[in-house]
Short mmCIF file of C-alpha atoms in Angstrom, two decimals:
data_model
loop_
_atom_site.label_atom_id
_atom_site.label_comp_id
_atom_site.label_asym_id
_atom_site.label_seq_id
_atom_site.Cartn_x
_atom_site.Cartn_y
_atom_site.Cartn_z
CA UNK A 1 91.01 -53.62 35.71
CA UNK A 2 92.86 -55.22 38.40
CA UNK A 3 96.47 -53.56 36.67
CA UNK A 4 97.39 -50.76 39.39
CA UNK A 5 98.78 -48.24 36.82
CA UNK A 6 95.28 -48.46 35.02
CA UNK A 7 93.71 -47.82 38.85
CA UNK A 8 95.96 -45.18 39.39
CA UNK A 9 94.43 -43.49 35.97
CA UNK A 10 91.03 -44.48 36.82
CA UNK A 11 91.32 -43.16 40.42
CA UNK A 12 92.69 -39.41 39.67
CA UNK A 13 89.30 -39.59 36.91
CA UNK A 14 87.13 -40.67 39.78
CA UNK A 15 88.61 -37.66 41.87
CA UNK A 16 88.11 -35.40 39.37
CA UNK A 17 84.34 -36.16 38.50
CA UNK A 18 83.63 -36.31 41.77
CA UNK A 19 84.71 -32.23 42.56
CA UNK A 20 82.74 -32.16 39.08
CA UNK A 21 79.72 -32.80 41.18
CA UNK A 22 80.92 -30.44 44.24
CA UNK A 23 82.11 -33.23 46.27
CA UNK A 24 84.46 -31.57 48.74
CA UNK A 25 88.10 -32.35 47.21
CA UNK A 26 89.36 -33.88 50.67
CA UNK A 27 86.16 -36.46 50.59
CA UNK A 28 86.59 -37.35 47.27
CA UNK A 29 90.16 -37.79 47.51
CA UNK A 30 89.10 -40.07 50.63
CA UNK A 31 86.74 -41.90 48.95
CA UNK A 32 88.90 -42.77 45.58
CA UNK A 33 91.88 -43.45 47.90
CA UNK A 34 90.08 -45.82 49.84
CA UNK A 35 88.22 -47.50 47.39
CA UNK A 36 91.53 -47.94 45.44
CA UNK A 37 93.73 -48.99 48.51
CA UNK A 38 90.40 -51.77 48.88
CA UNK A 39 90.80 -52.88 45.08
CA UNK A 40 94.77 -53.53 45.15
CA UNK A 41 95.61 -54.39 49.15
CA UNK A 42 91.90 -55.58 50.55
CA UNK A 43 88.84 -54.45 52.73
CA UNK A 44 89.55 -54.74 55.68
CA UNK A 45 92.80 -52.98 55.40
CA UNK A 46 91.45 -50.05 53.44
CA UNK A 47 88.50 -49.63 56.41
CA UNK A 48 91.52 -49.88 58.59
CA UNK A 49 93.44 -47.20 56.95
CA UNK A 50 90.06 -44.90 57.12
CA UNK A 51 89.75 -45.37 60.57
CA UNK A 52 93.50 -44.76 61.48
CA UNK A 53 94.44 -41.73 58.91
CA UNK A 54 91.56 -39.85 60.39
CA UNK A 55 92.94 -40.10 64.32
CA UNK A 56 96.19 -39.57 63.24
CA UNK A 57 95.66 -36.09 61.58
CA UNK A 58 93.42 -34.93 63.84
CA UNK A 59 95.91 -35.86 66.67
CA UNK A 60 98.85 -34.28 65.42
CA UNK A 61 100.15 -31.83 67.76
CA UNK A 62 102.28 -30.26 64.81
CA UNK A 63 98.51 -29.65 62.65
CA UNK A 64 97.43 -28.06 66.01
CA UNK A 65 98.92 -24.71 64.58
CA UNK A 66 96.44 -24.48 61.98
CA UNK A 67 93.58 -23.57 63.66
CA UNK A 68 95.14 -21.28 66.30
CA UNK A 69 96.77 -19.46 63.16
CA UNK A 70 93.75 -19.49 61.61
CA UNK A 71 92.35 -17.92 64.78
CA UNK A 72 94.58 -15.35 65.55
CA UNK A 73 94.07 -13.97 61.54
CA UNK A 74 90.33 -14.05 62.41
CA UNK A 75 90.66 -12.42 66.11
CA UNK A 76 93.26 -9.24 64.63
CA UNK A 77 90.48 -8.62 62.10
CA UNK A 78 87.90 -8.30 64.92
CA UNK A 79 90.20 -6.14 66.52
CA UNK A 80 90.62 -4.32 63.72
CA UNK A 81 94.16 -4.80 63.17
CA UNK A 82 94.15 -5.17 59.35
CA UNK A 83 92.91 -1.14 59.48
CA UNK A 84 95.79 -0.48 61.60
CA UNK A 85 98.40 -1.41 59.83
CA UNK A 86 97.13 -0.24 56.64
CA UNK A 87 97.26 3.38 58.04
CA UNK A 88 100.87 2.61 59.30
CA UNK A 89 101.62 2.13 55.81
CA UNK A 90 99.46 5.12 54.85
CA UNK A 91 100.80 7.46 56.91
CA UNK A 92 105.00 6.75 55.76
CA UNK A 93 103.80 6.14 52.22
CA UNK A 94 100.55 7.46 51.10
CA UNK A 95 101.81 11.31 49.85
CA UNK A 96 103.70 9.30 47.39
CA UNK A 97 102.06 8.70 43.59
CA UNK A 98 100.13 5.77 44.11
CA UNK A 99 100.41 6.09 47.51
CA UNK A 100 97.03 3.74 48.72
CA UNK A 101 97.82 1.17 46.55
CA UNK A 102 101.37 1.48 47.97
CA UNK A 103 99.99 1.35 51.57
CA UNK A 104 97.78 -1.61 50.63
CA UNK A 105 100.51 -3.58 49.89
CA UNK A 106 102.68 -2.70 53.00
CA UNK A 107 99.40 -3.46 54.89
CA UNK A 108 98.39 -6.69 53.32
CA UNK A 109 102.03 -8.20 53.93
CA UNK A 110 101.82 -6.86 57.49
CA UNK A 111 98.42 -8.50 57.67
CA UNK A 112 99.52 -11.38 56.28
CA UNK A 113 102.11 -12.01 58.87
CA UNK A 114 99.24 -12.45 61.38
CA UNK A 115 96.57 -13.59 59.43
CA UNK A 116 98.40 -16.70 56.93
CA UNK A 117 95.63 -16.68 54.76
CA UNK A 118 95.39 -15.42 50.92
CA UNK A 119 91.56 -15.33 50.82
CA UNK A 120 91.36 -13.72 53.84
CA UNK A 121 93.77 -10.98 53.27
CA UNK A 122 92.20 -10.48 49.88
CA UNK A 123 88.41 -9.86 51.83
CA UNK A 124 89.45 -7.95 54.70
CA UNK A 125 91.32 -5.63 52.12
CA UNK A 126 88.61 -5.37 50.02
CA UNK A 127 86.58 -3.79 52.72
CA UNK A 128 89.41 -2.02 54.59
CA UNK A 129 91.38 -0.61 51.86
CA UNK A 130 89.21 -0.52 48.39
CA UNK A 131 86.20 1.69 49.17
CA UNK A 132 88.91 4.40 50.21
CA UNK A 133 91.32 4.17 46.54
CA UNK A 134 87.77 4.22 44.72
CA UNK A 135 86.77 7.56 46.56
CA UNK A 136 89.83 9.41 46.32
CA UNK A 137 89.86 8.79 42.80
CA UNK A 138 91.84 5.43 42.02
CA UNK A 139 91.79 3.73 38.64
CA UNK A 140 89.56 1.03 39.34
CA UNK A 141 91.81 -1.66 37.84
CA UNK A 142 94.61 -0.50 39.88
CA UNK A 143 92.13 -0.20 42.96
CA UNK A 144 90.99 -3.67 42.45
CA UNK A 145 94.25 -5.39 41.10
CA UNK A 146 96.19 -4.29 43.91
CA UNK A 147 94.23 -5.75 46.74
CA UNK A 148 93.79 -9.05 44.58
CA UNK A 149 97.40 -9.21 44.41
CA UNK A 150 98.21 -7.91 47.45
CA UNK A 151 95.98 -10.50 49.28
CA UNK A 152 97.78 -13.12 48.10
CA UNK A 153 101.18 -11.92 50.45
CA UNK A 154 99.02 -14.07 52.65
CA UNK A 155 100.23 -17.19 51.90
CA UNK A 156 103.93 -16.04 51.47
CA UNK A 157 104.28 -14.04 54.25
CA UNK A 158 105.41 -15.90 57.39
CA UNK A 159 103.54 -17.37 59.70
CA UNK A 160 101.77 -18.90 56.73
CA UNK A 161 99.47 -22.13 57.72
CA UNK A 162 100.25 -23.29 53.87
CA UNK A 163 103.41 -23.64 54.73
CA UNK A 164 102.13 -25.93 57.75
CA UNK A 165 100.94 -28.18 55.60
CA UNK A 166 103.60 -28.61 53.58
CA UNK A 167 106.43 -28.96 55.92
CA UNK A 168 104.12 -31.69 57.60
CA UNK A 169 103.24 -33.65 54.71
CA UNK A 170 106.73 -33.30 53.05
CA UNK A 171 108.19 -33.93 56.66
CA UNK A 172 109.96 -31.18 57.31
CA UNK A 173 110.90 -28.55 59.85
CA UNK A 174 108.19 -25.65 59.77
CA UNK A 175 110.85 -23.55 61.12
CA UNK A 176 113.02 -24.22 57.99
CA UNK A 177 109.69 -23.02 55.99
CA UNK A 178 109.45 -19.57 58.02
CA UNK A 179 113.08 -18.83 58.00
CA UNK A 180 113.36 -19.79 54.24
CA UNK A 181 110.33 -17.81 53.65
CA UNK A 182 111.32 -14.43 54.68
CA UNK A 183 113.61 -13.28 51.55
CA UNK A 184 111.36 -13.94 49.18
CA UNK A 185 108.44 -12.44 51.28
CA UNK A 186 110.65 -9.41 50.87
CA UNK A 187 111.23 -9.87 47.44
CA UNK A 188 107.26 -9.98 46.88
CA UNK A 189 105.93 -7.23 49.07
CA UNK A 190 109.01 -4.73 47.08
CA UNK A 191 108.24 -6.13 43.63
CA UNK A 192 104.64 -5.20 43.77
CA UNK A 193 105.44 -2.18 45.20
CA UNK A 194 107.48 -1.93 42.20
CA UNK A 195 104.51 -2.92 39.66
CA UNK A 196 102.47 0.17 41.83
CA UNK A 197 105.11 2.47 40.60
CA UNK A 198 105.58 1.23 37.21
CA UNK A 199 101.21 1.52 36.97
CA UNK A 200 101.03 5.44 38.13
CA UNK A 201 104.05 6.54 36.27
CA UNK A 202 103.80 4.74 32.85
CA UNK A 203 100.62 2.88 32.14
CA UNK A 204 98.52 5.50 33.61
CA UNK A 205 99.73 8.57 35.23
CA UNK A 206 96.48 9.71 36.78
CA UNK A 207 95.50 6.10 38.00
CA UNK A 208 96.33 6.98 41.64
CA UNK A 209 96.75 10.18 42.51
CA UNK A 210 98.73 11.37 45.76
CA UNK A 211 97.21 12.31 48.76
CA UNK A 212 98.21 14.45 51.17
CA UNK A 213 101.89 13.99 53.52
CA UNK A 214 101.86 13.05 56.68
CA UNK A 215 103.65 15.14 59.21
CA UNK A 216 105.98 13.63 61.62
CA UNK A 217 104.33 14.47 64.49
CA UNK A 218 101.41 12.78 63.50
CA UNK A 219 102.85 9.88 62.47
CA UNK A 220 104.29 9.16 65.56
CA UNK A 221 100.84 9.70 66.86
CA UNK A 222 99.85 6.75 64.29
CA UNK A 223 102.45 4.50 65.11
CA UNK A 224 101.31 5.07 69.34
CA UNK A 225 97.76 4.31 68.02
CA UNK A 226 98.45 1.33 66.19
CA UNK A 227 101.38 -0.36 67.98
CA UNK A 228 99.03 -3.36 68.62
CA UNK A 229 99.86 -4.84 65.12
CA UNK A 230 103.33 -4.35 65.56
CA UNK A 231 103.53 -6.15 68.96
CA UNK A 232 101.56 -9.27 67.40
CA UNK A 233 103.61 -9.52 64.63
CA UNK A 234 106.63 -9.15 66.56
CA UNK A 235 105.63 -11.42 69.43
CA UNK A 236 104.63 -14.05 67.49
CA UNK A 237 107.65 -14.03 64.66
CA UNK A 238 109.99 -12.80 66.93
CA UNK A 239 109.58 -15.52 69.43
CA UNK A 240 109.47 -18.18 66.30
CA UNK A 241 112.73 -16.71 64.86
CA UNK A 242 114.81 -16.39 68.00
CA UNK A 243 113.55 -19.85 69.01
CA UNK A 244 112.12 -18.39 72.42
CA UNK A 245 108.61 -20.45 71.32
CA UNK A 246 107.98 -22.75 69.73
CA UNK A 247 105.52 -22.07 66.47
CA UNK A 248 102.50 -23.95 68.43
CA UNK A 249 103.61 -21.49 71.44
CA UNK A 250 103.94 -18.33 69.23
CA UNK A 251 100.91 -19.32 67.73
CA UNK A 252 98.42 -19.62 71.34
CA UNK A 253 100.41 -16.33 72.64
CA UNK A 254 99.53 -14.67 69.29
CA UNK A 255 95.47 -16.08 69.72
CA UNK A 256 96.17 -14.61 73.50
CA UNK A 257 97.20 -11.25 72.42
CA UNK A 258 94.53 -10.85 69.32
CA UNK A 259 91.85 -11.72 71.89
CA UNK A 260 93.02 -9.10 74.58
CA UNK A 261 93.07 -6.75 72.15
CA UNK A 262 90.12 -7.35 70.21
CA UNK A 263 88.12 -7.28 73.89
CA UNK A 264 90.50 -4.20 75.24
CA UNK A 265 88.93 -2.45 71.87
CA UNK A 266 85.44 -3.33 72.33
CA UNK A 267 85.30 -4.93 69.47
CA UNK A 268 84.30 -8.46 70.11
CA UNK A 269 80.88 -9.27 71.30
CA UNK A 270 79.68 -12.48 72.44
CA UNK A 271 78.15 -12.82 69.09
CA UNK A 272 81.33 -11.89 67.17
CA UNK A 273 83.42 -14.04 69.53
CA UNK A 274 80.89 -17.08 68.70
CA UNK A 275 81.14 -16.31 64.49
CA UNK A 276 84.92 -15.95 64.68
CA UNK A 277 85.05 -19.38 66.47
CA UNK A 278 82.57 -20.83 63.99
CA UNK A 279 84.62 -19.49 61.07
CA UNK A 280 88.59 -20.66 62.18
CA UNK A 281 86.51 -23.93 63.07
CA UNK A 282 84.65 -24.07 59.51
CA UNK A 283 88.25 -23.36 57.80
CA UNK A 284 90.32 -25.39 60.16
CA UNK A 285 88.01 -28.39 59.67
CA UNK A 286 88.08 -28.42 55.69
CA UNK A 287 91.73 -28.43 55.97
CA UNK A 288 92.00 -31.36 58.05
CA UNK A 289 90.01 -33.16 55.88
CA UNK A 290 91.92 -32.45 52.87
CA UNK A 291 94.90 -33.56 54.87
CA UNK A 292 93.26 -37.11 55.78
CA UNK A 293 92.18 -37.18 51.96
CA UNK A 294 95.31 -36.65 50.90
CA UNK A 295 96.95 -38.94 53.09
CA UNK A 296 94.73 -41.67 52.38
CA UNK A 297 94.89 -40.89 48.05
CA UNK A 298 98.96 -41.20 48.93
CA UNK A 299 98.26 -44.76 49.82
CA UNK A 300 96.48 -45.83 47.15
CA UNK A 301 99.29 -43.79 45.18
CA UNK A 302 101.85 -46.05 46.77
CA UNK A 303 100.88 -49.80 46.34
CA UNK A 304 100.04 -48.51 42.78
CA UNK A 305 103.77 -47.28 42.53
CA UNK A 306 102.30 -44.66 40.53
CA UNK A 307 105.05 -42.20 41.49
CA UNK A 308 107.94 -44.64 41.01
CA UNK A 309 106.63 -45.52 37.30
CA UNK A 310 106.53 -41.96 36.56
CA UNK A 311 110.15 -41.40 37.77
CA UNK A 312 111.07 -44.19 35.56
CA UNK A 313 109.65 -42.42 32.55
CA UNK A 314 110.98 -39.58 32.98
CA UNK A 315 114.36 -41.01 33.27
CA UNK A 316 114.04 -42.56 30.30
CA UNK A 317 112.86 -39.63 28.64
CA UNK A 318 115.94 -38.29 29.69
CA UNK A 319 114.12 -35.03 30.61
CA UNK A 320 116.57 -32.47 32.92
CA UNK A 321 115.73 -31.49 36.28
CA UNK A 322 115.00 -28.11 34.67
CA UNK A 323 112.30 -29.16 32.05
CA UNK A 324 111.00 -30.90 34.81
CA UNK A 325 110.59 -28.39 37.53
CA UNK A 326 109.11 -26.02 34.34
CA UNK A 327 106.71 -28.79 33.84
CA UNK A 328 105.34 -28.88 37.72
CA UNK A 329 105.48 -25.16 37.85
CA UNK A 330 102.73 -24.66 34.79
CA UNK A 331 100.73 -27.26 36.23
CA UNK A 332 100.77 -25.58 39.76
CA UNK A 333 99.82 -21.98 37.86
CA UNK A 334 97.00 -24.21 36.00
CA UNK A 335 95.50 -25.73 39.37
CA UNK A 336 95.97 -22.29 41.65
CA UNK A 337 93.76 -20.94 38.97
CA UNK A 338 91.16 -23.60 39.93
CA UNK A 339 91.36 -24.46 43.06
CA UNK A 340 92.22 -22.83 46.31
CA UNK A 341 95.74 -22.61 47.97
CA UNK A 342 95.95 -26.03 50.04
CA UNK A 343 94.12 -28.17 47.41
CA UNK A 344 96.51 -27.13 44.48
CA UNK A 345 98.91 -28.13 46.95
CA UNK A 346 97.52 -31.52 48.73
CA UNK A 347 96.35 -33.47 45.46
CA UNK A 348 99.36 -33.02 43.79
CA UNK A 349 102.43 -33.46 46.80
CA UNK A 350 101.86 -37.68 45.97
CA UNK A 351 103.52 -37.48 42.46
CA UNK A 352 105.80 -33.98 43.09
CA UNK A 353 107.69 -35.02 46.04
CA UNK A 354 109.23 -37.81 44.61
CA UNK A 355 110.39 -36.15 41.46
CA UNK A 356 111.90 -33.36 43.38
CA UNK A 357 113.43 -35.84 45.54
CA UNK A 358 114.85 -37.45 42.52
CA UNK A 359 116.65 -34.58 41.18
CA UNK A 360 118.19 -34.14 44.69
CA UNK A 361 116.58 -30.38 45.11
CA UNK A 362 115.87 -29.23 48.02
CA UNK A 363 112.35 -29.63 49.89
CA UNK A 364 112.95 -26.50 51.80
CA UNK A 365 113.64 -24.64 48.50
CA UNK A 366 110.94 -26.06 46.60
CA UNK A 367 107.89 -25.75 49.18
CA UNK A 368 108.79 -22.11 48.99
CA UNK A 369 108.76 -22.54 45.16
CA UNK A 370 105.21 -24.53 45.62
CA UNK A 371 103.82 -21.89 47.58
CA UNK A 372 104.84 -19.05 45.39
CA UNK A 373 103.51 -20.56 41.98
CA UNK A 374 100.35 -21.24 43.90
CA UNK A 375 100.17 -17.91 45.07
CA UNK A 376 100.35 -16.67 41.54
CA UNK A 377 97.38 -19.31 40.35
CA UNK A 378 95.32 -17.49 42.58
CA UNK A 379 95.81 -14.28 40.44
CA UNK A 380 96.12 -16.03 36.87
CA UNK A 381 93.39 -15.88 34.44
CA UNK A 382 90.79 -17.79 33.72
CA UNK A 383 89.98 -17.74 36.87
CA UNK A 384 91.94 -16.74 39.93
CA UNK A 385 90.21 -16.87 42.97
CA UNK A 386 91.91 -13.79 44.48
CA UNK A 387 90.33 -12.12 41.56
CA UNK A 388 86.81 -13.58 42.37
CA UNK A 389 87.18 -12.48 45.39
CA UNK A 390 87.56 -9.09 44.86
CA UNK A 391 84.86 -9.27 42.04
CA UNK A 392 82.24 -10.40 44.96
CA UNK A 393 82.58 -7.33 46.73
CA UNK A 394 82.35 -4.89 43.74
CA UNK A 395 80.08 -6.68 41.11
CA UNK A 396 80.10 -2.89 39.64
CA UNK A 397 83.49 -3.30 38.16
CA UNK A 398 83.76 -6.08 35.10
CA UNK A 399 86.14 -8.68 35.47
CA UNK A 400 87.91 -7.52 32.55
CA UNK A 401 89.20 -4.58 34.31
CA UNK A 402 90.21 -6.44 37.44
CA UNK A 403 92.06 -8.53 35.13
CA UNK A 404 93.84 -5.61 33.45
CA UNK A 405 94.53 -4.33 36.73
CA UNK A 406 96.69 -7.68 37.98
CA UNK A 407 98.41 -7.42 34.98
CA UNK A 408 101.68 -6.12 36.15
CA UNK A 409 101.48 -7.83 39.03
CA UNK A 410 101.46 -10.96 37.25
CA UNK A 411 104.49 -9.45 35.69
CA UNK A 412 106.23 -8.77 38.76
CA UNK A 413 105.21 -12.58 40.52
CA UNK A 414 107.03 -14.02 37.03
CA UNK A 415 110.00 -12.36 37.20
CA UNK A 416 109.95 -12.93 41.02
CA UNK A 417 109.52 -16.73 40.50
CA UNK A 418 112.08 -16.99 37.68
CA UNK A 419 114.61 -15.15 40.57
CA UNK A 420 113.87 -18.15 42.90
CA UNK A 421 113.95 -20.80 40.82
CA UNK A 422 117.44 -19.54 39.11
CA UNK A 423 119.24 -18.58 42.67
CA UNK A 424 117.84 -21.21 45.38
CA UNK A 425 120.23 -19.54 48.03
CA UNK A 426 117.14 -16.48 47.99
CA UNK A 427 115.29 -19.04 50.18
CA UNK A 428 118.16 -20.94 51.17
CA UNK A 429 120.66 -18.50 52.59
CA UNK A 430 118.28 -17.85 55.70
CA UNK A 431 117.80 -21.20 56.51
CA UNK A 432 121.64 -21.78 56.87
CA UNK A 433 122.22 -18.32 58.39
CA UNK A 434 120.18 -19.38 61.49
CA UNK A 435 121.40 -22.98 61.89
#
């Protein structure tokens, strides 16, 4: 019992049948850690490490993004800021075949660059953009597939508080993560634009019908009513990009401007105010704990050199780099399929790092790799929670046809992912642009 590879085993069980049982994934990552780390080093160390892990996480000036990220998603939606952009989009794109769904996904990776947040993205679409697709006479599996997968631009778009966490716990620059994160941001927001297209012209021609052009006249009257969103996103990457602020700066002058505007709009209310607070502190405080989980479970990880033994047999397995990175990337498509964004990510950065270390790739280029393979679980059947999602808000439409409808947008994330993984310099050629 006392061997640590057979604790190691016995540990990642433990974790496992304890989110059986709805135990929150960063407590029970916590607990097995601990109890582990007590097992193979002692108890007083292991009450120690509980004590310490938490203050240190929760003290971190770098983690102090999260939650005003998290914020300033929640404060543009007050302000409805999500609507605004989404009739930017609208008014340059929606005369065009497909034309909402089009707009959707210009507005959910505008949205996305203020809000950081896949879930998020995916509800506040849902409300803002769905209804409207369904009344002008969208296919409802291109209705519905499009904000699932547009939704997920969240996480992929910069500023992206998944990204936070990784650069943190794989120590290193956010920054590089933003920077390296806007080609293949591109590359996503144009390839389902793409899948839009190839829906309304070839799978079904009358899915999404066209609606009416919009002057130019009147879209410069849209863009004067709806400049807010452009400022925000502007301020706050702007000043991250052109190293003006710094990200926790960007991020408390983007919280600044989301509140002005929310409260210049009327749309905040003391009551508002008080459930936007409760839900960035709800979302902020879940994620923290995942990160003390995790940090503790990496412990236990270590003094069972877990991760060393498993570098070992896969060197004498003689299994390429390649295989390897194939391996981790159906595994992350599994988990995103189960769990949310950050705990696909957190349980499994204890055993991944180390491989990708030992194949001398890049951390830069794979946490954009991580983050885009997790973005797709979130779409990929069985379960998908983007998808489940969207299926909470219309229980009218069968999962079957949401499903149908994410179908070439599955098609476009492969094909996206296989781009990324075969030319690293997509993520990579930013990052040494700007140094």
């Amino acid at each position: 019992m006392s061997d640590p590879l057979v604790l190691a085993g016995l540990g990642f069980v433990a974790m496992f049948v304890l989110m059986a049982v709805h135990v929150p994934i960063g407590i029970a990552m916590g607990i097995v850690g601990a109890g582990g780390f007590a097992i193979l080093v002692g108890v007083k160390p292991a009450l120690s490490l509980l004590a310490s892990e938490p203050a240190s996480v929760f003290t971190n000036l770098d983690l102090a993004v999260i939650p005003m990220f998290l914020l300033m998603g929640s404060l543009a939606a007050a302000a409805g800021l999500a609507s605004d952009v989404y009739k930017l989009a609208y008014a340059f794109i929606g005369h065009r075949r497909g034309g909402l769904a089009l707009a959707t996904i210009g507005g959910c990776g505008g949205f996305g660059a203020v809000c950081g947040s896949a879930i998020a993205t995916t509800a506040t679409f849902g409300r803002v953009a769905l209804p409207e697709m369904l009344e002008r006479g969208y296919s409802p599996a291109l209705a519905t597939g499009v904000v699932a997968a547009g939704g997920t631009l969240g996480i992929i778009v910069p500023p992206s508080s998944i990204m936070v966490i990784y650069a943190i716990l794989s120590e290193q620059f956010i920054v590089d993560l933003f920077v390296a994160a806007i080609i293949p941001a591109i590359m996503a927001i144009s390839f389902y634009m793409f899948a839009v297209m190839a829906y309304v012209y070839f799978i079904n021609p009358n899915g999404g019908p066209p609606g009416p052009r919009v002057p130019w006249p009147e879209r410069w009257q849209v863009i004067k009513a709806n400049w807010g969103v452009l400022l925000l996103g502007t301020v706050v990457l702007g000043g991250i990009y052109s190293g003006i602020f710094t990200v926790n700066e960007a991020a408390a002058v983007g919280v600044t401007i989301a509140l002005l505007f929310a409260i210049g709009r009327k749309r905040l209310t003391w009551r508002s105010f008080l459930s936007v607070l409760a839900e960035a502190s709800a979302t902020t405080l879940m994620i923290y704990i995942m990160i003390v989980g995790a940090s503790i479970f990496s412990y236990f990880m270590s003094v069972t050199h877990a991760p060393q033994r498993l570098i070992e047999a896969v060197g004498a397995l003689q299994l390429s780099g390649v295989l390897v990175v194939s391996i981790l990337l159906l595994l992350y498509l599994i988990l995103g399929a189960i769990f949310d964004e950050v705990a696909a990510m957190v349980v499994t950065l204890p055993f991944v790092l180390p491989l990708i270390k030992h194949f001398n790739y890049d951390l830069v280029w794979w946490g954009i790799i991580n983050v885009t393979v997790v973005e797709i679980g979130l779409l990929a059947p069985p379960i998908g929670l983007s998808v489940f999602v969207v299926h909470g808000m219309r229980k009218d439409i069968p999962l079957g046809t949401i499903y149908a409808g994410i179908t070439p947008f599955l098609i476009a994330d492969v094909l996206r992912l296989a781009l990324l993984v075969m030319f690293p310099a997509l993520a990579l050629y930013t990052v040494q642009l700007l140094k």
